[in-house]
PDB file of C-alpha atoms in Angstrom:
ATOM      1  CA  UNK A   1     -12.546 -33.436  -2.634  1.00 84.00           C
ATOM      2  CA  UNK A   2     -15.734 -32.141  -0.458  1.00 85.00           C
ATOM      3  CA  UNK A   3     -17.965 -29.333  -1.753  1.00 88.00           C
ATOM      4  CA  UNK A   4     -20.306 -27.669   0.540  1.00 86.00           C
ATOM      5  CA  UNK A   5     -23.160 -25.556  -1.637  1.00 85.00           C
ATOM      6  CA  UNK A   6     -24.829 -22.988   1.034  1.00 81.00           C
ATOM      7  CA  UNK A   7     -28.247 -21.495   0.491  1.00 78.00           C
ATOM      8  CA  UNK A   8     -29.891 -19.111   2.922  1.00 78.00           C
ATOM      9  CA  UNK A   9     -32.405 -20.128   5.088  1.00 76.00           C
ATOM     10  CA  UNK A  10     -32.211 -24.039   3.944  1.00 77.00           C
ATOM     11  CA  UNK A  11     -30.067 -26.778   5.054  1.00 75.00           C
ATOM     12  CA  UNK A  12     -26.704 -27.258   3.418  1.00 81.00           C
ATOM     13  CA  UNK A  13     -25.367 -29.901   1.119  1.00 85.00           C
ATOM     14  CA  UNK A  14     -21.993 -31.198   1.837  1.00 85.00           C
ATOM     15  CA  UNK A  15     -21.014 -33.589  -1.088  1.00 88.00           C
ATOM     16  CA  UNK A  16     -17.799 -35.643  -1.483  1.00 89.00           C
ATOM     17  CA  UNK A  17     -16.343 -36.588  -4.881  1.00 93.00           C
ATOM     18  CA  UNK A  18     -14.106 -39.013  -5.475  1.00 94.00           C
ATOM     19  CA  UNK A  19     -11.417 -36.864  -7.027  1.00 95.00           C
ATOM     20  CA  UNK A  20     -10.625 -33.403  -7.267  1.00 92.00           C
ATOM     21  CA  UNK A  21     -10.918 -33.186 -11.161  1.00 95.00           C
ATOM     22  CA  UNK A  22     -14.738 -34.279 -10.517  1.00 95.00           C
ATOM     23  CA  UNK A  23     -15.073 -32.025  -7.984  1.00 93.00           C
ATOM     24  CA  UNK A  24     -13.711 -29.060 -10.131  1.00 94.00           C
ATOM     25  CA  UNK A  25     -16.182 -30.286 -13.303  1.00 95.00           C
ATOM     26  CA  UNK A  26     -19.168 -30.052 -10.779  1.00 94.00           C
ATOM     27  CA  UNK A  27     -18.706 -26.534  -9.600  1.00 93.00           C
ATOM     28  CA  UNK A  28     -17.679 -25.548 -13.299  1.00 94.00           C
ATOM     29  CA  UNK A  29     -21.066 -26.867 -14.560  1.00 96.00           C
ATOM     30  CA  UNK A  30     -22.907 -25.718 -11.245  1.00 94.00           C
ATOM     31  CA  UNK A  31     -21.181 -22.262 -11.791  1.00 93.00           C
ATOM     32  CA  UNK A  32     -22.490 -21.948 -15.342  1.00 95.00           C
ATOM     33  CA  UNK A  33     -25.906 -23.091 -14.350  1.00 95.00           C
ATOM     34  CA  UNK A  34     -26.261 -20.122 -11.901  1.00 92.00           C
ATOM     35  CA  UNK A  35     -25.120 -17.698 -14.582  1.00 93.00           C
ATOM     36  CA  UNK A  36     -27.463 -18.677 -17.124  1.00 96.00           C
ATOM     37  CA  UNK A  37     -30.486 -18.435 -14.595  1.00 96.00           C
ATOM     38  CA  UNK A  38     -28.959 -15.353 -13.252  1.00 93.00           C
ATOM     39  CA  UNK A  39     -28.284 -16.963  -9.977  1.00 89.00           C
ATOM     40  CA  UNK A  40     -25.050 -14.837  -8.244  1.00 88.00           C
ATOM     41  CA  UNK A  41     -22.605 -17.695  -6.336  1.00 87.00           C
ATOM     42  CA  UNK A  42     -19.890 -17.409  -5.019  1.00 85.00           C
ATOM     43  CA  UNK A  43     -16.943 -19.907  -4.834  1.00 86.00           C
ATOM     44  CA  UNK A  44     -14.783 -20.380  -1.503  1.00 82.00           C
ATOM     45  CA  UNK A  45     -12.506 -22.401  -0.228  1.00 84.00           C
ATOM     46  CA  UNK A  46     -12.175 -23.842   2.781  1.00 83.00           C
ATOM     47  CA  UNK A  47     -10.011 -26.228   4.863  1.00 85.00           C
ATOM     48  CA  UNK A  48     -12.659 -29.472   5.854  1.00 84.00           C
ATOM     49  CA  UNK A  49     -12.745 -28.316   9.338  1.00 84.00           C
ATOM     50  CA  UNK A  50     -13.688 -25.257   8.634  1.00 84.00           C
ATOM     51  CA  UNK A  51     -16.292 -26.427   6.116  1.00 83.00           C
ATOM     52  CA  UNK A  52     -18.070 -28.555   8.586  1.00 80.00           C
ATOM     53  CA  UNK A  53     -18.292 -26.173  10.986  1.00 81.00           C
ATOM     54  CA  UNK A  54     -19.617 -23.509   8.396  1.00 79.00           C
ATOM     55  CA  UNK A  55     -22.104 -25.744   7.222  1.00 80.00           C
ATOM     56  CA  UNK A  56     -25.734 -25.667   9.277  1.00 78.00           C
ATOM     57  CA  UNK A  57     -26.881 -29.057   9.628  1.00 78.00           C
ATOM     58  CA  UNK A  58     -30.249 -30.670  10.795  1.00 80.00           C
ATOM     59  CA  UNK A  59     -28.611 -30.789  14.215  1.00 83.00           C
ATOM     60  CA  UNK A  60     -27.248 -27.506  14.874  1.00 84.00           C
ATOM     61  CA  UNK A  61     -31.084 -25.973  13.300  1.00 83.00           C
ATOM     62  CA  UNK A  62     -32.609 -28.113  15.713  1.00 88.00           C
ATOM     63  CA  UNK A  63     -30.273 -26.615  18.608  1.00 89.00           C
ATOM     64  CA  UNK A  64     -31.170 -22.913  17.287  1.00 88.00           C
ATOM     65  CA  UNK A  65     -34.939 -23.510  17.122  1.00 90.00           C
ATOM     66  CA  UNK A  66     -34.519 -25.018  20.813  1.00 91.00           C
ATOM     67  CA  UNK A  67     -32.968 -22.106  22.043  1.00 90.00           C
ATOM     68  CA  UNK A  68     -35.538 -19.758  19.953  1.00 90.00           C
ATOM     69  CA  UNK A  69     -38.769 -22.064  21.432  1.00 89.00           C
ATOM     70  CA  UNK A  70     -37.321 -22.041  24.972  1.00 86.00           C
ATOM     71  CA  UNK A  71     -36.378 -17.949  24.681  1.00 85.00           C
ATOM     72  CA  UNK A  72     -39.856 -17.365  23.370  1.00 87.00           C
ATOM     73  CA  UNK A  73     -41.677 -19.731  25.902  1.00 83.00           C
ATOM     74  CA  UNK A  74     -39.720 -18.246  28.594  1.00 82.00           C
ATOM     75  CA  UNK A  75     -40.822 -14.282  27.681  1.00 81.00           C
ATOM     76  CA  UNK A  76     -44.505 -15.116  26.933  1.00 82.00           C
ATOM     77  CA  UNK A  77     -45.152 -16.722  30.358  1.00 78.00           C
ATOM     78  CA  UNK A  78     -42.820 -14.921  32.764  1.00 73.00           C
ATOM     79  CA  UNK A  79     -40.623 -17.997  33.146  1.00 68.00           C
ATOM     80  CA  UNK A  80     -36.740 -17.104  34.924  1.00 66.00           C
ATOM     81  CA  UNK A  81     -34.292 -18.883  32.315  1.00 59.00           C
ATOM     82  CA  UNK A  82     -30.873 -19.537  32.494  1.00 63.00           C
ATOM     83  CA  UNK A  83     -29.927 -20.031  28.717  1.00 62.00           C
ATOM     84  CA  UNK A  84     -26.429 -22.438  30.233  1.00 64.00           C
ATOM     85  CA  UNK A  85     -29.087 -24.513  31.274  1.00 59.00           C
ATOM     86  CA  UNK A  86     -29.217 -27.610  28.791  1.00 54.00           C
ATOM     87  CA  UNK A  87     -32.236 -29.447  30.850  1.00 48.00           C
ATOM     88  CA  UNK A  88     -35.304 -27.758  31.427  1.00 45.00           C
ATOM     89  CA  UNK A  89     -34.686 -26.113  34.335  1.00 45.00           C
ATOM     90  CA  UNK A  90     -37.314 -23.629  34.012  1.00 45.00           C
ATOM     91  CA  UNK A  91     -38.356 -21.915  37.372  1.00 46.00           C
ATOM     92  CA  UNK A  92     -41.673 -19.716  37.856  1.00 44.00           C
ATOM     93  CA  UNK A  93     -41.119 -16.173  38.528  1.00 44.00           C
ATOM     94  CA  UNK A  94     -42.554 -15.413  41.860  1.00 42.00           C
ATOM     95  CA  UNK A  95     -45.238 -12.574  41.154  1.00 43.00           C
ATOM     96  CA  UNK A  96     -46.023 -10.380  44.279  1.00 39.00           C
TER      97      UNK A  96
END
């Protein structure tokens, strides 16, 4: 009875309904919303686990922009980076 609804770029909304037959009314309406606004969706289904881990949450964005800021920091000023590293164990290249 959990619906995931995905949008690029934005943070995904993972609801729960208390039965399936709500569930199936919500994406029927939500389906025929789209189509009237021209909006293409597409409906897939999922076992939970896989759901959750489909679904980008505040936490795992915050992970990728880490790993973006500490690529990009790293590059700009010469740093050495080890991206394994989860502290910030950022070492100074030695310049000659």
């Amino acid at each position: 009875n959990i619906m995931a609804l995905i949008l690029p770029r934005e943070y995904d909304l993972v609801v729960e309904f208390c039965s399936e037959p709500m569930r199936n009314d919500f994406v029927s309406i939500l389906c025929g919303f789209a189509q009237n606004n021209n909006v293409d969706i597409s409906v897939i289904e999922l076992r939970l686990h896989d759901l959750c881990n489909a679904a980008t949450t505040k936490e795992k964005r915050n992970k990728m922009l880490e790993k973006f800021f500490k690529t990009v920091f790293t590059e700009a000023f010469q740093m050495d980076y080890d991206p394994s590293l989860d502290s910030e164990q950022v070492d100074m290249k030695k310049h000659s």
